[in-house]
CSV table of C-alpha atoms in Angstrom, one decimal:
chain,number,residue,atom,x,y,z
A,1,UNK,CA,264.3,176.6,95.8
A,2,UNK,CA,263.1,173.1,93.6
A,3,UNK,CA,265.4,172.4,90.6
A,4,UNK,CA,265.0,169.7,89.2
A,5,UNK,CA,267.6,168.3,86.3
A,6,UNK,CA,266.0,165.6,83.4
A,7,UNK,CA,268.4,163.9,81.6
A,8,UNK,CA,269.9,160.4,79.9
A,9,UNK,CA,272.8,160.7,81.9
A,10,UNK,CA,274.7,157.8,80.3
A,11,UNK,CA,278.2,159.0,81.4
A,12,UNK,CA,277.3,160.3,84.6
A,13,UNK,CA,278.3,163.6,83.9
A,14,UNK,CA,274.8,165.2,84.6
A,15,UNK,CA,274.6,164.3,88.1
A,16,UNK,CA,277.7,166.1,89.6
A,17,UNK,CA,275.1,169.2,88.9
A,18,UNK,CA,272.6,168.0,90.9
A,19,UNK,CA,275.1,167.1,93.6
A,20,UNK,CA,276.7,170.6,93.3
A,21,UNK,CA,273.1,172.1,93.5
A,22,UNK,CA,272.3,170.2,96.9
A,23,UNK,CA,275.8,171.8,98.2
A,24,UNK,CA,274.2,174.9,97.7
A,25,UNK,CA,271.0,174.1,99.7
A,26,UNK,CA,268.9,174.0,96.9
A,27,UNK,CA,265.8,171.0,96.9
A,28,UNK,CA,267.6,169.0,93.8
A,29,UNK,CA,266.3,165.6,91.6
A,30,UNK,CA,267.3,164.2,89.0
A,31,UNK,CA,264.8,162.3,86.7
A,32,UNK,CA,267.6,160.1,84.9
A,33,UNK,CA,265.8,158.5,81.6
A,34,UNK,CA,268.7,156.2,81.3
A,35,UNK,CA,268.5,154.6,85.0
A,36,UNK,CA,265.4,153.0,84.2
A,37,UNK,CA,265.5,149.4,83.4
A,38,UNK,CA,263.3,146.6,82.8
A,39,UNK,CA,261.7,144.9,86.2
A,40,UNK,CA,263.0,140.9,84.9
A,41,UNK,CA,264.2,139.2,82.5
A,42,UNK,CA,260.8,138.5,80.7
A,43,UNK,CA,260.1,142.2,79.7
A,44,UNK,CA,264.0,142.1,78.6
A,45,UNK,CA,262.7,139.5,75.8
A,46,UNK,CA,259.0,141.2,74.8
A,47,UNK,CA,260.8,144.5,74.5
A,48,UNK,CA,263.7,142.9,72.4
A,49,UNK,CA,260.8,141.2,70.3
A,50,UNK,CA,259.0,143.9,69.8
A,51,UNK,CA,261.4,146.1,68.4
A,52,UNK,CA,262.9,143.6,65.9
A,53,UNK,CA,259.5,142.3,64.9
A,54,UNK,CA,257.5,144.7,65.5
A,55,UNK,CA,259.3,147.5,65.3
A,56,UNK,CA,258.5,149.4,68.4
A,57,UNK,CA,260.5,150.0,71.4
A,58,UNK,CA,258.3,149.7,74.6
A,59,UNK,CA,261.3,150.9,76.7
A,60,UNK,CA,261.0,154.2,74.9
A,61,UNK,CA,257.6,154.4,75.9
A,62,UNK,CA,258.2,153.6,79.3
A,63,UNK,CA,260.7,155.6,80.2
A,64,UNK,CA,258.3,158.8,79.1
A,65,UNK,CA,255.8,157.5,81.7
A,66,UNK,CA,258.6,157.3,83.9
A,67,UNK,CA,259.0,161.4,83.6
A,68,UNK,CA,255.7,161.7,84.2
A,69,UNK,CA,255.9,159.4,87.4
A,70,UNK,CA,258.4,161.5,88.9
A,71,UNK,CA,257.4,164.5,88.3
A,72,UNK,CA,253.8,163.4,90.0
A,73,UNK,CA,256.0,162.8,92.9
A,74,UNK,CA,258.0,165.5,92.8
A,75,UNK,CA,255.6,168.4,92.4
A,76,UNK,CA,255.9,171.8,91.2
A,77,UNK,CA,259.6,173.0,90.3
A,78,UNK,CA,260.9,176.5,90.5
A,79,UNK,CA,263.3,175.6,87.6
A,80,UNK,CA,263.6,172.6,85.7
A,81,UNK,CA,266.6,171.9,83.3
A,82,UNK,CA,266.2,169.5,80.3
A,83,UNK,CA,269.8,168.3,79.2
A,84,UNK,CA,269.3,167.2,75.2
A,85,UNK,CA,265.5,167.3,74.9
A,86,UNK,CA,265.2,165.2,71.7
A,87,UNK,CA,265.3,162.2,73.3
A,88,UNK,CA,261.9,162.7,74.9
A,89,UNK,CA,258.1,162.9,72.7
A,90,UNK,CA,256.7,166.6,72.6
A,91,UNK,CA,253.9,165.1,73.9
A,92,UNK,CA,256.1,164.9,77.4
A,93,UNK,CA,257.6,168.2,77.0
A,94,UNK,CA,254.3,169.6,77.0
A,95,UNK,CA,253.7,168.0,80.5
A,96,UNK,CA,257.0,169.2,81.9
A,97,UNK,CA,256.2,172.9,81.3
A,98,UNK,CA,253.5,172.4,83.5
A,99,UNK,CA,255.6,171.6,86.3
A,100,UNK,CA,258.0,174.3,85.6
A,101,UNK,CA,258.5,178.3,86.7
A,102,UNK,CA,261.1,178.7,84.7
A,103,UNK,CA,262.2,175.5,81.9
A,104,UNK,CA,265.7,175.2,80.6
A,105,UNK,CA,267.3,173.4,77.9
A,106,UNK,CA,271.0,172.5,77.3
A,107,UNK,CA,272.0,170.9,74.0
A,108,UNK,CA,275.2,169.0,74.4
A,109,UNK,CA,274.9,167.8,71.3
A,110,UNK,CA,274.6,169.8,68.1
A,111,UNK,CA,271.0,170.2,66.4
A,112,UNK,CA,272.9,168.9,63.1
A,113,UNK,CA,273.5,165.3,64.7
A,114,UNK,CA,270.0,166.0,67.0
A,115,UNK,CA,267.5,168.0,65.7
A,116,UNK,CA,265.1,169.6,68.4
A,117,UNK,CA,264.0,172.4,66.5
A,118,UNK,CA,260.3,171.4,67.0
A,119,UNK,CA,260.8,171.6,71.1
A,120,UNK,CA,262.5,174.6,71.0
A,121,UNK,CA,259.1,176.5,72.0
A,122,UNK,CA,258.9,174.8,75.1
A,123,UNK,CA,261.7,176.4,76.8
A,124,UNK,CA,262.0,179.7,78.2
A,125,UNK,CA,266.4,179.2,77.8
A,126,UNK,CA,268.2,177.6,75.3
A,127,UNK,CA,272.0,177.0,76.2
A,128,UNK,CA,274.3,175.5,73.6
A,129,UNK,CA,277.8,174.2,73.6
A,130,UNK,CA,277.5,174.4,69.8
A,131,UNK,CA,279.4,177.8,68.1
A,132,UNK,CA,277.3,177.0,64.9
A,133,UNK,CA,274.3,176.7,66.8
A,134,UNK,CA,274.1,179.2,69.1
A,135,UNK,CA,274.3,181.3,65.7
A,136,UNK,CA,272.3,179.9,63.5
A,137,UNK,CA,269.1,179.3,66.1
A,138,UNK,CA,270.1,182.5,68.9
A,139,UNK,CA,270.8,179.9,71.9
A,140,UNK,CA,272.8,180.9,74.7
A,141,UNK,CA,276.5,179.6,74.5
A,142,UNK,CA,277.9,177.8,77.3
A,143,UNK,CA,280.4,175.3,77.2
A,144,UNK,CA,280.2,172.1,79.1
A,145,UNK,CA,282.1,172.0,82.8
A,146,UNK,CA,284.7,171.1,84.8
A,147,UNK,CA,283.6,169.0,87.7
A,148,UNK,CA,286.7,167.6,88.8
A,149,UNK,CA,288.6,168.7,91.8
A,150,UNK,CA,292.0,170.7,90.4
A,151,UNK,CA,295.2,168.7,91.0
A,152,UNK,CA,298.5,170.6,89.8
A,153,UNK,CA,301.1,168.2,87.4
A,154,UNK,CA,303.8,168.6,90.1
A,155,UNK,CA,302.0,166.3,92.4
A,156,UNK,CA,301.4,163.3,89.5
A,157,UNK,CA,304.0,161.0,87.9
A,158,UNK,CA,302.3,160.1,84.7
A,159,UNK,CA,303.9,157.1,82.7
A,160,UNK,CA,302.4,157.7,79.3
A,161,UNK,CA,302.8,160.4,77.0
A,162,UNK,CA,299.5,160.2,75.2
A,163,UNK,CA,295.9,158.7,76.0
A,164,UNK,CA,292.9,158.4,74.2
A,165,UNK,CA,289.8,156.8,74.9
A,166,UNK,CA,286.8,156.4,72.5
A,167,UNK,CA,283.7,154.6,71.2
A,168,UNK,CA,283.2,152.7,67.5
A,169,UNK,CA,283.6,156.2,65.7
A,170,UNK,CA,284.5,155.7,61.6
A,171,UNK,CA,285.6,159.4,61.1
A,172,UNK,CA,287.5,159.8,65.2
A,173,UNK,CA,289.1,156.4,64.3
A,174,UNK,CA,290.5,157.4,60.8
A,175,UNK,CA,292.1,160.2,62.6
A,176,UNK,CA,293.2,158.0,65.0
A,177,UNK,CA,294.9,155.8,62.4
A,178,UNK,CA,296.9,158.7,60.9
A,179,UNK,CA,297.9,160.1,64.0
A,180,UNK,CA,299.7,157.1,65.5
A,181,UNK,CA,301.4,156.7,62.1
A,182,UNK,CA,302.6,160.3,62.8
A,183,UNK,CA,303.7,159.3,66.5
A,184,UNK,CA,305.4,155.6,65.8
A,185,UNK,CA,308.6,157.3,64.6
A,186,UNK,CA,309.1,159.6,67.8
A,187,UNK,CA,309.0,156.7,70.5
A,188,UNK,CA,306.0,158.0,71.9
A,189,UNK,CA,304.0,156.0,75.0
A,190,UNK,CA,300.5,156.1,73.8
A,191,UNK,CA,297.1,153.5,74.8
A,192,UNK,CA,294.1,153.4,73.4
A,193,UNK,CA,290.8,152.6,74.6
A,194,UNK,CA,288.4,151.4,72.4
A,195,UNK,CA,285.5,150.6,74.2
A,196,UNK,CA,282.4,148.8,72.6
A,197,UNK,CA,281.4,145.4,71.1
A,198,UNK,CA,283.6,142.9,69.7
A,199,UNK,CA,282.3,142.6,66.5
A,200,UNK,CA,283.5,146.3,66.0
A,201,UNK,CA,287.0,145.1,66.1
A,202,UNK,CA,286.5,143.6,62.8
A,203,UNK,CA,285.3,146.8,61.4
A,204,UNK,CA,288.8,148.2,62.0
A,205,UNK,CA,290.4,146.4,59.6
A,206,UNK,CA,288.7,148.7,57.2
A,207,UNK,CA,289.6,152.2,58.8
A,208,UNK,CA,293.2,151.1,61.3
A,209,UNK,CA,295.9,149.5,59.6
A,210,UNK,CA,297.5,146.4,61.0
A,211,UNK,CA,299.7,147.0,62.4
A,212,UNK,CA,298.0,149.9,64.5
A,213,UNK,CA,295.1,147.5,65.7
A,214,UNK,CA,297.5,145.3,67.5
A,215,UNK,CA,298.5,147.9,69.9
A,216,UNK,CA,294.7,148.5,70.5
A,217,UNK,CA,292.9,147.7,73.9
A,218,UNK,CA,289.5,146.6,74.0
A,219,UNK,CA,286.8,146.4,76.5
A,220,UNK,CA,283.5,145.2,75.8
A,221,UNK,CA,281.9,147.8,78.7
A,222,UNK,CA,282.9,151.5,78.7
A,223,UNK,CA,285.1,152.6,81.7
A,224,UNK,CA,283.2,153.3,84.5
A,225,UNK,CA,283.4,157.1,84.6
A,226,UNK,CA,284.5,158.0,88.2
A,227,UNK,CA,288.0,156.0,86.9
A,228,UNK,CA,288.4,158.3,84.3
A,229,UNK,CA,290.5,160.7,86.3
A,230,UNK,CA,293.2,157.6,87.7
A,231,UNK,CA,293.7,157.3,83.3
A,232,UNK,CA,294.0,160.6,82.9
A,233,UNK,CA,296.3,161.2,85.8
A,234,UNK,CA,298.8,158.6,84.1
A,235,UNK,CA,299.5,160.6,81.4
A,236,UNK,CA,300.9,164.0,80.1
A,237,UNK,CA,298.5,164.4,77.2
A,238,UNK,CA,294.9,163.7,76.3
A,239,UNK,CA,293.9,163.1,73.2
A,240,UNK,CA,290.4,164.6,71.6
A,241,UNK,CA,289.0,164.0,68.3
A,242,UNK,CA,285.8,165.6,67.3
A,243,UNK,CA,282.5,163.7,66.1
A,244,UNK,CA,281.2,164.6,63.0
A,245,UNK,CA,279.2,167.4,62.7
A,246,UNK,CA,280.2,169.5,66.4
A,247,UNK,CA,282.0,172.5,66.7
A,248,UNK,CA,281.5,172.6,70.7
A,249,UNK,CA,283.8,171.2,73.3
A,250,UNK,CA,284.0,167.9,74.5
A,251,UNK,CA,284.4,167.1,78.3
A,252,UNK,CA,287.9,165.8,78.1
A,253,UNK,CA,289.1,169.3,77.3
A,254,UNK,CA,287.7,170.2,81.4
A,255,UNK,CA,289.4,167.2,82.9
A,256,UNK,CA,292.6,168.1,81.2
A,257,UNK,CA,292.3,171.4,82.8
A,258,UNK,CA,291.3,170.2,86.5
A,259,UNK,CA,294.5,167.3,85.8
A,260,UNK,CA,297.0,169.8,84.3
A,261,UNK,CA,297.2,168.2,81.4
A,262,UNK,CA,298.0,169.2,77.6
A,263,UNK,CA,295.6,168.4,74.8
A,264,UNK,CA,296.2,167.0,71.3
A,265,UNK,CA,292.7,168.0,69.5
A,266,UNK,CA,291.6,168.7,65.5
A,267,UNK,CA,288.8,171.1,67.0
A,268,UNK,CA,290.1,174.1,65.8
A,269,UNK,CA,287.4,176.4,67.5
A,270,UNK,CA,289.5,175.9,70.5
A,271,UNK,CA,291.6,178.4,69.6
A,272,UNK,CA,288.9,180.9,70.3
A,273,UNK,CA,288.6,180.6,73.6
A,274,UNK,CA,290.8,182.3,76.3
A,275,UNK,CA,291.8,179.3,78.0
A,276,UNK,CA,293.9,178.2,74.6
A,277,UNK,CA,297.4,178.5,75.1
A,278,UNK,CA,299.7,176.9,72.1
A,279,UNK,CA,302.1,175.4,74.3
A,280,UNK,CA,299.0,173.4,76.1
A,281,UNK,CA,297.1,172.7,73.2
A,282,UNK,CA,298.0,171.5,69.8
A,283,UNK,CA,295.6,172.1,67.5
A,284,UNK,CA,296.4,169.4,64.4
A,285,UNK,CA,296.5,170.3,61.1
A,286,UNK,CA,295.4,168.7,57.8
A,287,UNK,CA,297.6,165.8,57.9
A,288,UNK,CA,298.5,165.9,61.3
A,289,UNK,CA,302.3,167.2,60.6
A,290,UNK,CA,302.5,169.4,62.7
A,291,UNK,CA,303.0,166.8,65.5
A,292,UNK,CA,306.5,167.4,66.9
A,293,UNK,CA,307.9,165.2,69.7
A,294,UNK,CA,308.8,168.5,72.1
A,295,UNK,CA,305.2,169.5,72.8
A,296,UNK,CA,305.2,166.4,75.2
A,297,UNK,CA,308.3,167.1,77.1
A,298,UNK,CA,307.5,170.6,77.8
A,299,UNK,CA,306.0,171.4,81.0
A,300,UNK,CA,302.0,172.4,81.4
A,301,UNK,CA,301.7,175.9,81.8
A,302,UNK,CA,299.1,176.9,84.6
A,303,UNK,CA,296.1,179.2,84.0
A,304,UNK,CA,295.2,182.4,85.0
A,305,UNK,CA,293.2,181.8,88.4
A,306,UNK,CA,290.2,183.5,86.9
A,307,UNK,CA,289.9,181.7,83.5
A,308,UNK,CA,289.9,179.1,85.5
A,309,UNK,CA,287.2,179.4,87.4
A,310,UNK,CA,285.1,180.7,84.2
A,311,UNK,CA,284.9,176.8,83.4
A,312,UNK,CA,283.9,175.4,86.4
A,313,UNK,CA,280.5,173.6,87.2
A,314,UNK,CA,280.1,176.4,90.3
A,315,UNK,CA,280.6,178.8,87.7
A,316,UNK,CA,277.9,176.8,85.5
A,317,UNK,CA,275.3,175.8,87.7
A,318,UNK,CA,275.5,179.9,88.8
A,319,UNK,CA,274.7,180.9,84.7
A,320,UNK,CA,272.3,178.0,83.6
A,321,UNK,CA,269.6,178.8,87.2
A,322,UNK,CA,270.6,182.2,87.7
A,323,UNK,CA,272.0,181.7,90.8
A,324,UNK,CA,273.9,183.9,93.0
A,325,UNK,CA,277.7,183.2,93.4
């Protein structure tokens, strides 16, 4: 079997499923949008001219010949999954049904932040991590995965209480804010990871007060994502904030549940899955009061072998291409 995965994999999550297709013996690509870059420095400067006077982005332009390029190569696909299809024209889309049995899309984000409704005839599935979505439009839900290998709490010392990483976000930030005004009092070991330029740091002073930037860290590049787990692992919480305008679940909610670890969130569709459990997960309220100092002293309580598995990216990979377990 060809399957073959197109995607901007920015955060490298995407490509543990082409990795976890090839352990399967299935003929896997991936055509990742975002790995293509400009040949020298000299295109660097026409396409940075071009889109600030000109207003055109010849990257964008490129990297839709680039699909095409592949796919030339690649040949006829049995299945081909498309991973948030409104970053490429219709006029590609069109092309990629051609080279497709069967064409899939997953919408990671919500159609509220990334409208695709005029690509949504090019697909033969739809899956959705979106609650709102998948009932307003009739995609199928699925969540997004767990890809990391499962390592119990006992065998992990964690030295921090709480952790958050996150991008320049106004309404995740101001949640931020009022949440470690919530935690100061109780002694709690928290970092922060605010990854992104520097000229955003100014911007805080009109969301984070003061006092709250200075125990801030900052890093101009994101954290490479295979060291996300060594962060994780040094702490007994993980902090998730929602984006504005998605219901569905981020990925830190499956490396908490590979790592063992508990989950401070204000998505309250959480509690409607079956993994929820009240003493793993606190859910925040309004104002964030309901933050008491005992849910991180209390141990992580393990789930159900099956639920488990329901969340893994064997479990995914299995539902998305039909695949047999």
């Amino acid at each position: 079997m060809k399957i073959c995965l197109i995607s901007f994999d920015f955060w490298h999550y995407d490509e543990h499923i082409v990795e976890k297709l090839s352990d399967r013996g299935i003929q896997a690509c991936h055509i990742n949008i975002g790995a293509f870059t400009h040949k020298n420095t000299g295109e660097r400067i026409k396409n940075t001219f071009s889109k600030i006077f000109l207003g055109k982005n010849p990257k964008y332009y490129k990297r839709q010949s680039f699909i095409l390029e592949s796919l030339e190569k690649i040949g006829k696909q049995d299945q081909i999954l498309v991973i948030n299809p409104e970053a490429i024209d219709e006029s590609i889309h069109q092309k990629i049904r051609e080279y497709a049995d069967r064409n899939i899309a997953y919408l990671y984000d919500s159609m509220a932040r990334n409208p695709a409704t005029h690509l949504l005839h090019y697909f033969d599935t739809i899956f959705s991590f979106d609650d709102q979505d998948v009932k307003n439009f009739g995609f199928e839900k699925i969540t997004n995965y767990n890809y990391l290998d499962h390592l119990p709490a006992s065998q992990q010392r964690p030295k921090l209480d709480l952790f958050y990483i996150t991008s320049y976000d106004q309404k995740r930030l101001s949640a931020l804010n009022l949440l470690i005004n919530r935690l100061s009092p109780m002694k709690i070991k928290f970092e922060v990871y605010i990854a992104g330029k520097k000229g955003w740091k100014n911007k805080l002073n009109q969301i984070i007060d003061q006092k709250n930037i200075d125990i801030l860290k900052f890093g101009r590049k994101k954290i490479p994502h295979h060291a996300l787990p060594t962060y994780y692992k040094n702490t007994k919480v993980i902090l998730d904030l929602m984006r504005a305008d998605q219901t569905g679940l981020s990925f830190r909610i499956f490396e908490a549940m590979a790592l063992e670890k508990k989950i401070i969130t204000d998505n309250p569709t959480i509690k409607t899955y079956d993994f929820y459990n009240p003493n793993n997960i606190l859910v925040l309220d309004k104002n964030f009061r309901n933050v008491k100092k005992d849910f991180f002293s209390t141990p992580y309580e393990k789930l159900p072998e099956e639920v488990y598995y329901k969340y893994t990216l064997d479990h995914w990979v299995n539902t998305v291409f039909k695949l047999n377990p």
